[in-house]
PDB file of C-alpha atoms in Angstrom:
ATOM      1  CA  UNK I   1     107.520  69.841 108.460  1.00  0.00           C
ATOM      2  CA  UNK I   2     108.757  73.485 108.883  1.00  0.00           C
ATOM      3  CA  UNK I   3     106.985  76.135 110.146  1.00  0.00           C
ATOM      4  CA  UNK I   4     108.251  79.661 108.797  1.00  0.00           C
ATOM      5  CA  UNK I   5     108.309  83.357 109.803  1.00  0.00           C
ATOM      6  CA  UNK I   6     108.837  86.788 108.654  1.00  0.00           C
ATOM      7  CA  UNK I   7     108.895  90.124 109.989  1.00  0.00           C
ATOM      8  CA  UNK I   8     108.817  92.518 107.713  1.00  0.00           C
ATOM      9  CA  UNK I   9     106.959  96.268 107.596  1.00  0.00           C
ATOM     10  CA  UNK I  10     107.633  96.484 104.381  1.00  0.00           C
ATOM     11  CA  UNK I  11     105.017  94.804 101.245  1.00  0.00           C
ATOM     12  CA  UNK I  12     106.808  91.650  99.667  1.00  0.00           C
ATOM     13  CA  UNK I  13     108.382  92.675  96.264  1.00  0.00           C
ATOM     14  CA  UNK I  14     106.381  90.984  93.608  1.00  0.00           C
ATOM     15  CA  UNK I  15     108.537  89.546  90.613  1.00  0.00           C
ATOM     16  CA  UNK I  16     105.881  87.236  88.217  1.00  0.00           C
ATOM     17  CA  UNK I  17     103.245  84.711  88.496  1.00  0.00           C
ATOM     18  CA  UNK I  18     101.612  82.009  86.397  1.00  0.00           C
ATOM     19  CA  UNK I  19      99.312  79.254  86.149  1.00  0.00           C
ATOM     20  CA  UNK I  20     101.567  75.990  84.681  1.00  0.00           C
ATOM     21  CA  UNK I  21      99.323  73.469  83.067  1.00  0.00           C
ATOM     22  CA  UNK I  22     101.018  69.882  81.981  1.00  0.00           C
ATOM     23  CA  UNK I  23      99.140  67.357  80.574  1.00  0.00           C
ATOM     24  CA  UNK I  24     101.000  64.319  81.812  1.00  0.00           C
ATOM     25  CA  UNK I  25     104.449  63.251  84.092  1.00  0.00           C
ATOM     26  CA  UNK I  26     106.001  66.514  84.726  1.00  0.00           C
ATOM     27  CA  UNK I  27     109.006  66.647  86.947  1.00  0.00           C
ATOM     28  CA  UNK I  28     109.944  69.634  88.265  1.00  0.00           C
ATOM     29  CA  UNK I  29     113.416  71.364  87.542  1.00  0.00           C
ATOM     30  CA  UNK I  30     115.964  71.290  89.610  1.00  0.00           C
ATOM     31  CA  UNK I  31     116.810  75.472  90.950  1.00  0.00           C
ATOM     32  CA  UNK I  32     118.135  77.085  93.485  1.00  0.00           C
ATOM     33  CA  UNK I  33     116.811  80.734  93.869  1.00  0.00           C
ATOM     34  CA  UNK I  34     117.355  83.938  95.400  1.00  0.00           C
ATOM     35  CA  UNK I  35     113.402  84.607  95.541  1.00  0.00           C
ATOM     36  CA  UNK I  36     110.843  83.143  97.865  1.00  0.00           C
ATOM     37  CA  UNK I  37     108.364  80.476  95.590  1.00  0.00           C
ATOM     38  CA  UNK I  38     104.306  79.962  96.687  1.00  0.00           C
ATOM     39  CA  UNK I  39     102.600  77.096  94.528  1.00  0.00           C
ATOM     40  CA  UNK I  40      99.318  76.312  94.932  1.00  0.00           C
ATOM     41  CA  UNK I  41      98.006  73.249  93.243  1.00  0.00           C
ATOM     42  CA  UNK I  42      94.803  73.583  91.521  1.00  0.00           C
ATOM     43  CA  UNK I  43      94.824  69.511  90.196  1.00  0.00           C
ATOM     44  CA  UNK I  44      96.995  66.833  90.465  1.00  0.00           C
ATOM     45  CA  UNK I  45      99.880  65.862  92.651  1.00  0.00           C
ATOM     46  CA  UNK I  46     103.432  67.608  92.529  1.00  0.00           C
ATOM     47  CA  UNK I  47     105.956  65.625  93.896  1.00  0.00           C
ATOM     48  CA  UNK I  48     108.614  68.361  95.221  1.00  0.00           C
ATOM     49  CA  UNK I  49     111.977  68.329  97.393  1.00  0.00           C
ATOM     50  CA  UNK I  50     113.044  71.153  99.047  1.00  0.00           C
ATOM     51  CA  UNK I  51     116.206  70.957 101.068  1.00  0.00           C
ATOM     52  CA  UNK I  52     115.617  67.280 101.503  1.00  0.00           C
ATOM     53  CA  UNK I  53     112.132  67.036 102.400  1.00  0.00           C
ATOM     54  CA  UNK I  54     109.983  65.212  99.771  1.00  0.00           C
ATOM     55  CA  UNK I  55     106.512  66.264  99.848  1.00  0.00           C
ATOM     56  CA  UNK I  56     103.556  65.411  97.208  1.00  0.00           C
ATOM     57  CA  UNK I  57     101.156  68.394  97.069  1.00  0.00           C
ATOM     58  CA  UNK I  58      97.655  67.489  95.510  1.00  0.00           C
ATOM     59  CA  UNK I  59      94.872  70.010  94.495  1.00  0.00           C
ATOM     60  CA  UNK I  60      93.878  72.358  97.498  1.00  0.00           C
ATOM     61  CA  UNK I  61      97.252  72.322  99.133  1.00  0.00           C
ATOM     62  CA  UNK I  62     100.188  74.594  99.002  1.00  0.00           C
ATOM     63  CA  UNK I  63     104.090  74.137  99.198  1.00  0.00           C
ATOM     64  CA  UNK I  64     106.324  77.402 100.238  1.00  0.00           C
ATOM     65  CA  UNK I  65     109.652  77.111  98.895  1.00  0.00           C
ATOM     66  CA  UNK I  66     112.143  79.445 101.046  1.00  0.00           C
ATOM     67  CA  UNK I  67     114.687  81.486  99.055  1.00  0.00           C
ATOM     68  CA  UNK I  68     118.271  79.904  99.359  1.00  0.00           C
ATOM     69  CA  UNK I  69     117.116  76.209  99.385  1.00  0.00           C
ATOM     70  CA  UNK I  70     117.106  73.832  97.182  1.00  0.00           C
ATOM     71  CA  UNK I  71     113.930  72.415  95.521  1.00  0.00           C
ATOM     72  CA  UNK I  72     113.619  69.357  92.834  1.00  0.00           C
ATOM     73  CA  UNK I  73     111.051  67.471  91.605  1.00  0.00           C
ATOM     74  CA  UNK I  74     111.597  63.878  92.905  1.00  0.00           C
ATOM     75  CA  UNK I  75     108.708  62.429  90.569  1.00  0.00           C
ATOM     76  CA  UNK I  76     106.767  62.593  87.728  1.00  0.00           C
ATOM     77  CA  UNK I  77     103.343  63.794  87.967  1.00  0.00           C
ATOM     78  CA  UNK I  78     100.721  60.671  87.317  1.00  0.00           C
ATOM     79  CA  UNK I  79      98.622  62.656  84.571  1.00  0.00           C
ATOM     80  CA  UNK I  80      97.533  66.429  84.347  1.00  0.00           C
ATOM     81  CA  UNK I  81      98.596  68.612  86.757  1.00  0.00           C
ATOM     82  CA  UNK I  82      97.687  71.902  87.627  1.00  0.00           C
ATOM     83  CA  UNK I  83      99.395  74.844  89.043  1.00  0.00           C
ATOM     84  CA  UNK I  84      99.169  78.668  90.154  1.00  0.00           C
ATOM     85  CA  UNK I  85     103.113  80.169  91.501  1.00  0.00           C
ATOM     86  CA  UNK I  86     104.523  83.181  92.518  1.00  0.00           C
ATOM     87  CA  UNK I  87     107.923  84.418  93.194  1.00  0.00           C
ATOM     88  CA  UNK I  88     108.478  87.404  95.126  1.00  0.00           C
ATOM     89  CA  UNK I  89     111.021  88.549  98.064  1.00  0.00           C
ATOM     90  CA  UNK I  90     110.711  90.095 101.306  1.00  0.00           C
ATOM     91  CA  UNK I  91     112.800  92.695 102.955  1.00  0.00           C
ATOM     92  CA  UNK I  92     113.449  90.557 106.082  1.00  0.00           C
ATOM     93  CA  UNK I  93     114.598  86.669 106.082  1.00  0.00           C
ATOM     94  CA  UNK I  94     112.247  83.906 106.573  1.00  0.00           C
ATOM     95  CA  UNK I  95     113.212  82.289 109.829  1.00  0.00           C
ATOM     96  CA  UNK I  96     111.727  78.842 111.395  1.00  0.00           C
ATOM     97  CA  UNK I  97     109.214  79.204 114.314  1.00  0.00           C
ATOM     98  CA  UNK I  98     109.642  77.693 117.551  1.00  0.00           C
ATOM     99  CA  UNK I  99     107.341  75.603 118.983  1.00  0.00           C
ATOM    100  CA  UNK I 100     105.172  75.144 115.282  1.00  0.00           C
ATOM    101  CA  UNK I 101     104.542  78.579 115.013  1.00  0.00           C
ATOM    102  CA  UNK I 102     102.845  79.063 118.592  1.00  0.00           C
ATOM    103  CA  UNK I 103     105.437  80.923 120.714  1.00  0.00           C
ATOM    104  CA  UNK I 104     105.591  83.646 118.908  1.00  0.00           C
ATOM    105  CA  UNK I 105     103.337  86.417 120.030  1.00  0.00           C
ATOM    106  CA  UNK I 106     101.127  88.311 117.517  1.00  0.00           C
ATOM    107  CA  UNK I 107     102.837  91.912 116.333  1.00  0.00           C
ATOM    108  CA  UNK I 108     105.923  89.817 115.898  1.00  0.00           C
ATOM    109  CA  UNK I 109     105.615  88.740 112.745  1.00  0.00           C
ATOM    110  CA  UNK I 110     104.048  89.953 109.443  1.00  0.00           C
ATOM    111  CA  UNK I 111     103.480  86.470 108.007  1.00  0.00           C
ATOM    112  CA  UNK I 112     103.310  82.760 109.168  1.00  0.00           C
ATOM    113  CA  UNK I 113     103.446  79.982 106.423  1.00  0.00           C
ATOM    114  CA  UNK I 114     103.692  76.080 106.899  1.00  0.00           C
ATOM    115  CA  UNK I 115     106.182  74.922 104.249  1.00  0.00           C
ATOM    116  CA  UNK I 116     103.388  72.440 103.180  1.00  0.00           C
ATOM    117  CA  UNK I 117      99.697  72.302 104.352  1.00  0.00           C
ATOM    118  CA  UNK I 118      96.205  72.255 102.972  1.00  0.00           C
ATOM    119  CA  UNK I 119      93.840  75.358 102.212  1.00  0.00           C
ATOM    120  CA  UNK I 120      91.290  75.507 105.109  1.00  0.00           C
ATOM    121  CA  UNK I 121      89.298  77.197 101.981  1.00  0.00           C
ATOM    122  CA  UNK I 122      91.174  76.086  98.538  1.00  0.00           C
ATOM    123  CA  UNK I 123      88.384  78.880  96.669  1.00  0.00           C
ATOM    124  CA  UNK I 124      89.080  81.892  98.553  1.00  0.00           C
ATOM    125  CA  UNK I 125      93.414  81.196  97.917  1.00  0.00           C
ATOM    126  CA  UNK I 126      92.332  80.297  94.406  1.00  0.00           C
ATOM    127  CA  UNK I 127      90.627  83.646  93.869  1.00  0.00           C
ATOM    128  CA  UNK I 128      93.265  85.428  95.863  1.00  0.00           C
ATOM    129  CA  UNK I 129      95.817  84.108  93.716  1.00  0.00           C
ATOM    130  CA  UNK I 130      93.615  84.476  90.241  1.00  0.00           C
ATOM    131  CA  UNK I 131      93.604  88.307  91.469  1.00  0.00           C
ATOM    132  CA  UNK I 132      97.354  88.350  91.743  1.00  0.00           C
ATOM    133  CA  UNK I 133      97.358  87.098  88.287  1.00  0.00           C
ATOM    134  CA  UNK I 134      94.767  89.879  86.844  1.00  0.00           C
ATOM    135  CA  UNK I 135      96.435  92.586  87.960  1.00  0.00           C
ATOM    136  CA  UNK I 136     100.091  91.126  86.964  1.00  0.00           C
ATOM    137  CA  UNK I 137      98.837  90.821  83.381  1.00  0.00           C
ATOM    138  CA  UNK I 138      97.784  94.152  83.054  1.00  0.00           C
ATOM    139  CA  UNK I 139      99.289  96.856  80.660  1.00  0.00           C
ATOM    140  CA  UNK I 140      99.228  99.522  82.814  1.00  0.00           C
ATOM    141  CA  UNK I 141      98.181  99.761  86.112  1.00  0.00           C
ATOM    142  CA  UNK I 142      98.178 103.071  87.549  1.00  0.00           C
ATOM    143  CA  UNK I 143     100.572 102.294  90.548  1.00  0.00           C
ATOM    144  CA  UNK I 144     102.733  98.849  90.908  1.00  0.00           C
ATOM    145  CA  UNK I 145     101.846  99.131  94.237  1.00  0.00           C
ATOM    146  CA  UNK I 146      98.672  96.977  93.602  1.00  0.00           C
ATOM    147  CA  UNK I 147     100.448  93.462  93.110  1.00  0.00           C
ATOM    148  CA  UNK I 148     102.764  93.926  96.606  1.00  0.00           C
ATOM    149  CA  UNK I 149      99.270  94.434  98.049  1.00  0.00           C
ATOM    150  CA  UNK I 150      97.467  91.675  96.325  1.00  0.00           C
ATOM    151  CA  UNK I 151     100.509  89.590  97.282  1.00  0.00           C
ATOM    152  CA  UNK I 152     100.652  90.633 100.460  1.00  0.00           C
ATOM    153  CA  UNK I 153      96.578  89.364 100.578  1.00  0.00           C
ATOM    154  CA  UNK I 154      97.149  86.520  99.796  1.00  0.00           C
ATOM    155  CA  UNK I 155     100.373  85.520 102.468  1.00  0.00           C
ATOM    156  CA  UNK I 156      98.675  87.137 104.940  1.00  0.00           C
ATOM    157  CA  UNK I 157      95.177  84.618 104.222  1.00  0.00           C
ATOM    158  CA  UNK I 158      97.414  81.969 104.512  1.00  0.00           C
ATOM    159  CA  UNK I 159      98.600  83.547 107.568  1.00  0.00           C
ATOM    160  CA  UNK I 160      95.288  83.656 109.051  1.00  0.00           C
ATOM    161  CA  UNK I 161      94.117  80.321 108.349  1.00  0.00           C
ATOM    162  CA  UNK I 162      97.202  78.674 109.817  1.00  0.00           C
ATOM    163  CA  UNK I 163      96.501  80.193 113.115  1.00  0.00           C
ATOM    164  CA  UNK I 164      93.252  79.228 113.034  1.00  0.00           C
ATOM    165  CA  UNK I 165      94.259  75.685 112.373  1.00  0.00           C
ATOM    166  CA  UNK I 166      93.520  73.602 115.960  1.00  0.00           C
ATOM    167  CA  UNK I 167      91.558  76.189 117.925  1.00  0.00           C
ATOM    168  CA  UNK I 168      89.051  77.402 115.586  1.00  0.00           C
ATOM    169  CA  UNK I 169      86.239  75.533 113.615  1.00  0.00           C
ATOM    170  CA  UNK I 170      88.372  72.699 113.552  1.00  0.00           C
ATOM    171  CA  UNK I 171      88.839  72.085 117.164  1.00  0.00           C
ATOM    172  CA  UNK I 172      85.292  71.834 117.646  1.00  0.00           C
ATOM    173  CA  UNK I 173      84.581  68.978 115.458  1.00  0.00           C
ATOM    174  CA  UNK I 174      85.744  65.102 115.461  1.00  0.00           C
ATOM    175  CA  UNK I 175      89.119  64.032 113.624  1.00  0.00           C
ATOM    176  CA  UNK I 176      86.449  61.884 111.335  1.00  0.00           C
ATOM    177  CA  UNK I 177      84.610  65.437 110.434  1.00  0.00           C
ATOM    178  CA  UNK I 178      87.793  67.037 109.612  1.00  0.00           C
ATOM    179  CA  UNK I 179      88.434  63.995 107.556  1.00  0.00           C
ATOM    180  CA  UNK I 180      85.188  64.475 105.307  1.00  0.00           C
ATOM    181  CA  UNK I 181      84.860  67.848 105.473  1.00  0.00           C
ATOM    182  CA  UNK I 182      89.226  68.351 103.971  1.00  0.00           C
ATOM    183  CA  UNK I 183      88.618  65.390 101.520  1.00  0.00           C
ATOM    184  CA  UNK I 184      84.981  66.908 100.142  1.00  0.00           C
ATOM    185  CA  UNK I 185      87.002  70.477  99.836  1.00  0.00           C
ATOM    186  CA  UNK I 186      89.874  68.769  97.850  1.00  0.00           C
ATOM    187  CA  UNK I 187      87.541  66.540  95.515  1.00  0.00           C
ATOM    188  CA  UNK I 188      84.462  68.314  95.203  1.00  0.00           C
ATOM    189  CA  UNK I 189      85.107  68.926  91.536  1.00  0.00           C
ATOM    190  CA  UNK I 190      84.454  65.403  90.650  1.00  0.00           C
ATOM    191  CA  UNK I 191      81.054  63.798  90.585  1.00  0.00           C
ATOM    192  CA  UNK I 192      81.300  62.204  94.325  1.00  0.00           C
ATOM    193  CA  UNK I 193      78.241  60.717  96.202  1.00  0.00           C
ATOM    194  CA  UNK I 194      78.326  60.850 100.001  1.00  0.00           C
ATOM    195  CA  UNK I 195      79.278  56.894  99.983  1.00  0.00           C
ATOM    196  CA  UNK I 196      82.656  58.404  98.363  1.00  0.00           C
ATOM    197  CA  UNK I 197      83.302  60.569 100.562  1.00  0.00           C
ATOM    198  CA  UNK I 198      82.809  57.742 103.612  1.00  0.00           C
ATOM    199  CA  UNK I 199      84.534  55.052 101.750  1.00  0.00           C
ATOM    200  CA  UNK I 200      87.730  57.222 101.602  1.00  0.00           C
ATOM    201  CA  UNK I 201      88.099  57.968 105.158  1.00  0.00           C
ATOM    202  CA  UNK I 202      86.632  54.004 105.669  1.00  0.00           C
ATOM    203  CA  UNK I 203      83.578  55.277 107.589  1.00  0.00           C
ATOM    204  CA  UNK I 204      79.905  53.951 107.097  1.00  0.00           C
ATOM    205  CA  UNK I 205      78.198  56.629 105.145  1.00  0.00           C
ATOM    206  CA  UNK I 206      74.652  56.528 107.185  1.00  0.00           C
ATOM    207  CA  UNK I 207      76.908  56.911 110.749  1.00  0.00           C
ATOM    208  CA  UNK I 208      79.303  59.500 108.985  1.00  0.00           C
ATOM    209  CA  UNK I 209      76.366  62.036 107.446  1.00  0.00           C
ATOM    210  CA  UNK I 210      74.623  61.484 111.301  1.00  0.00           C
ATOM    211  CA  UNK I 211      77.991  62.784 112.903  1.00  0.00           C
ATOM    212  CA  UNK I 212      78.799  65.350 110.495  1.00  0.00           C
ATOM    213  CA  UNK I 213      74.986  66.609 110.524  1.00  0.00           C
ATOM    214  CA  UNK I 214      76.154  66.797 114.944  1.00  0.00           C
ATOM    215  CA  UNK I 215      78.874  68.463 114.699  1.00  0.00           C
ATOM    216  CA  UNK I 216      78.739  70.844 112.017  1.00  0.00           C
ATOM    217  CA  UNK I 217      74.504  71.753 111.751  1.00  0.00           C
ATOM    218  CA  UNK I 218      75.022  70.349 107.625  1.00  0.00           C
ATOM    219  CA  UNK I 219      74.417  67.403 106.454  1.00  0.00           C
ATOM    220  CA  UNK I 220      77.622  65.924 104.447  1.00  0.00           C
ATOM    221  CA  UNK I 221      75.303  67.046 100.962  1.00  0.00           C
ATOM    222  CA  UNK I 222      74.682  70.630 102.145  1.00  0.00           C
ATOM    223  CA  UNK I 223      78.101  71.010 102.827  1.00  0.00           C
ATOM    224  CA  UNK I 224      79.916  69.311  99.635  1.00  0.00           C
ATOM    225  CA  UNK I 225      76.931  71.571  97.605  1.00  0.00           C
ATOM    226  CA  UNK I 226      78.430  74.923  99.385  1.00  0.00           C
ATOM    227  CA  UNK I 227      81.860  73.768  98.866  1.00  0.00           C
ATOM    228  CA  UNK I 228      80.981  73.204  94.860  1.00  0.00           C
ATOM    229  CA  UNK I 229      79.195  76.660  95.308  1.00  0.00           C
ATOM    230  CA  UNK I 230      81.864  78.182  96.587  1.00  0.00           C
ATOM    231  CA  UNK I 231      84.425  76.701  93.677  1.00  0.00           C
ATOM    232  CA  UNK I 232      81.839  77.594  90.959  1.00  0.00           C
ATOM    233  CA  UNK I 233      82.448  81.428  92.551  1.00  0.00           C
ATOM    234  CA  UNK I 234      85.861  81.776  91.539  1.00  0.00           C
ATOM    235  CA  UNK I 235      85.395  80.105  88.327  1.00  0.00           C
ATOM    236  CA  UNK I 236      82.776  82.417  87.400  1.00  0.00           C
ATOM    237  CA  UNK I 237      85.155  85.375  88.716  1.00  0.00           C
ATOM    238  CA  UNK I 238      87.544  84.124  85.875  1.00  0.00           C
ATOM    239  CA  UNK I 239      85.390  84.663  82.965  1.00  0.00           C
ATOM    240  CA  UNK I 240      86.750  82.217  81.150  1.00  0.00           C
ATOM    241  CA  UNK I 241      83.930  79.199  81.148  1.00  0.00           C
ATOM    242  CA  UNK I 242      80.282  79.572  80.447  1.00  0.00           C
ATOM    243  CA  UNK I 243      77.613  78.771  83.301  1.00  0.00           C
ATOM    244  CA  UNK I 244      76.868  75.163  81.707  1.00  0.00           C
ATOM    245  CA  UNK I 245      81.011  74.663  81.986  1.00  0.00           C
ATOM    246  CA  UNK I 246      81.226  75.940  85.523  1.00  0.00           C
ATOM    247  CA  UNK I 247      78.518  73.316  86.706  1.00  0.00           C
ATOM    248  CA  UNK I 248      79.987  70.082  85.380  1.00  0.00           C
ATOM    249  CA  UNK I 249      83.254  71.643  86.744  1.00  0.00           C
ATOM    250  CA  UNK I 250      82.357  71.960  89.955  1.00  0.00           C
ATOM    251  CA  UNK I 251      81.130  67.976  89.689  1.00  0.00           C
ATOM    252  CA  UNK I 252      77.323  69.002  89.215  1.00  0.00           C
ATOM    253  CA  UNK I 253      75.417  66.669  87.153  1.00  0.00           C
ATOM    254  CA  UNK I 254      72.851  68.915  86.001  1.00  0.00           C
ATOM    255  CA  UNK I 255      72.909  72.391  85.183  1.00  0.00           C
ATOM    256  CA  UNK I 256      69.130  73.140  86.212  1.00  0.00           C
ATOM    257  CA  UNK I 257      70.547  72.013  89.556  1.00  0.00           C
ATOM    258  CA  UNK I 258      73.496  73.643  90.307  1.00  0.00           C
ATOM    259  CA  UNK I 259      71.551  76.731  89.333  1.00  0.00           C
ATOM    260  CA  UNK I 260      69.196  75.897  91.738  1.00  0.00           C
ATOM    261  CA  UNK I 261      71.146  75.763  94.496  1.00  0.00           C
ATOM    262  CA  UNK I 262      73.555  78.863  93.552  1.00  0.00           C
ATOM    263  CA  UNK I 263      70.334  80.675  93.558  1.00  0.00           C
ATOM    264  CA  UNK I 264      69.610  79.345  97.069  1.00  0.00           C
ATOM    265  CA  UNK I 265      72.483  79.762  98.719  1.00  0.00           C
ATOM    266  CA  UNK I 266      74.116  83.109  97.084  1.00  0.00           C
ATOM    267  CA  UNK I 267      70.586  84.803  96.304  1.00  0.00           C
ATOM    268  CA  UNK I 268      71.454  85.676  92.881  1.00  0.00           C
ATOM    269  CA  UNK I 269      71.706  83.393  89.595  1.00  0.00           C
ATOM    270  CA  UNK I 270      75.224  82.605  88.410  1.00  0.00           C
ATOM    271  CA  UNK I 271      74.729  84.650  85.594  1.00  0.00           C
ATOM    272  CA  UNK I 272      73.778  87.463  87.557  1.00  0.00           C
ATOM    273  CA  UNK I 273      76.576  86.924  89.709  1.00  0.00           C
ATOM    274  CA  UNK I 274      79.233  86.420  87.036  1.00  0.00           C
ATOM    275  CA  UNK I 275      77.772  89.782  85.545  1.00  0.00           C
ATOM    276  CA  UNK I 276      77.971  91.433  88.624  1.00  0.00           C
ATOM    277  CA  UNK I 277      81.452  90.410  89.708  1.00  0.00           C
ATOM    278  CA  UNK I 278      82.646  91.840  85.875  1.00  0.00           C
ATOM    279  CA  UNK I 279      80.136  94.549  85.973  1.00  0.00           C
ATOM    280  CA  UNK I 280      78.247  93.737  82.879  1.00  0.00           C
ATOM    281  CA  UNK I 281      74.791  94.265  84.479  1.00  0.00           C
TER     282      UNK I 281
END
């Protein structure tokens, strides 16, 4: 996998953005651009080439296609698939980094993507990017300005969570905890149980709540409720779904729950939240 690199002063020029939602076996075209591509898959798995390298990007992972290369679906999507994109250019080429990104000093650069990695938080980028979106379809925003910054937001929190990949929280926890905690992130939207979550990564579910409770202070159900929590946020921020939608979306099985524990953890009820975040109330 490639790490890349740019350094530019200037903001990234924004060109359009979108949210492409397909049912069942898309393939991806076959382009060659002159603009830099971010996807960032919200469900599903897109199966995507880019200057030879296959790679199949499910929900809470991104792919950065590099202006001047190549990029091809290589297979059909199995079933619905889900994603936000935006193209946009920079100033200054993206370049590879040397030693995966770590030689270069900080200052040098103004952002540092993997061409393929998962979201250390899949909400936050989904917010970031659902921003992006708000202010692109817009009739008039008072300065253009405002979607090379929100752009710029949202390279730069990819940025920021690559270099904290492998010496921040994750380095301080067991490969099996970084296991369950990325596999929670990327399914919490379906009704898992803890015995899921352990059966994926093939680790006894009593041993694997234990370590995780060690390791991180949470038990595995406090932290796949936060992560749910967390989802339900941006979904709320959208407007789009009602508070009884957002639940079962975020794989709650009860409403009178969920509500529950939003209350606990964010100190306000979803509604008032969603009210507040639109300012309704």
């Amino acid at each position: 996998m490639e790490i890349f690199y740019c350094r530019d002063t200037n903001l990234p020029e924004f060109f359009i953005c979108g949210n492409l939602i397909s049912e069942d076996g898309l393939v991806h075209c076959r382009r060659n651009f002159d603009c830099n591509v971010l996807i960032f898959v919200l469900e599903g798995t897109l199966h995507i080439t880019q200057a030879e390298r296959p790679f199949a990007v499910s929900a809470g992972q991104y792919v950065f296609l590099r202006a001047g290369e190549e990029h091809y679906g290589h297979k059909a999507a199995d079933g619905k698939l889900s994603y936000m994109w935006v193209h946009f250019r920079n100033s200054a080429p993206w370049e590879t980094a040397p030693d995966n990104g770590k030689g270069l000093p900080p200052g040098t650069f103004s952002c540092m993507l993997p061409e393929c990695a998962a979201a250390a938080s899949p909400q936050r980028v989904r917010l970031l990017f659902q921003q992006l979106m708000g202010f692109s379809r817009q009739e008039q925003l008072y300065t253009e300005t405002m979607l090379s910054c929100s752009l710029s937001l949202l390279l730069m929190e990819l940025t920021q969570e690559y270099l904290d990949g492998g010496k921040g929280r994750q380095a301080s926890v067991s490969p099996a905890v970084s296991a369950a905690a990325e596999w929670a992130r990327s399914n919490c939207h379906r009704q898992i149980t803890i015995h899921d979550i352990a059966g994926a990564i093939h680790y006894n579910a009593e041993y694997l709540s234990a370590l995780f409770k060690k390791e991180t202070g949470l038990s595995l159900l406090q932290y796949l409720n936060r992560t749910r929590i967390e989802l339900s946020k941006s979904l709320l921020a959208g407007n789009a779904i009602s508070v009884k939608e957002t639940a079962y979306s975020c794989g709650f099985t009860d409403e009178k729950y969920f509500m529950k524990i939003f209350k606990r953890l964010e100190g306000v009820t979803p509604c008032q939240y969603k009210n507040a975040f639109h300012k309704k109330a």
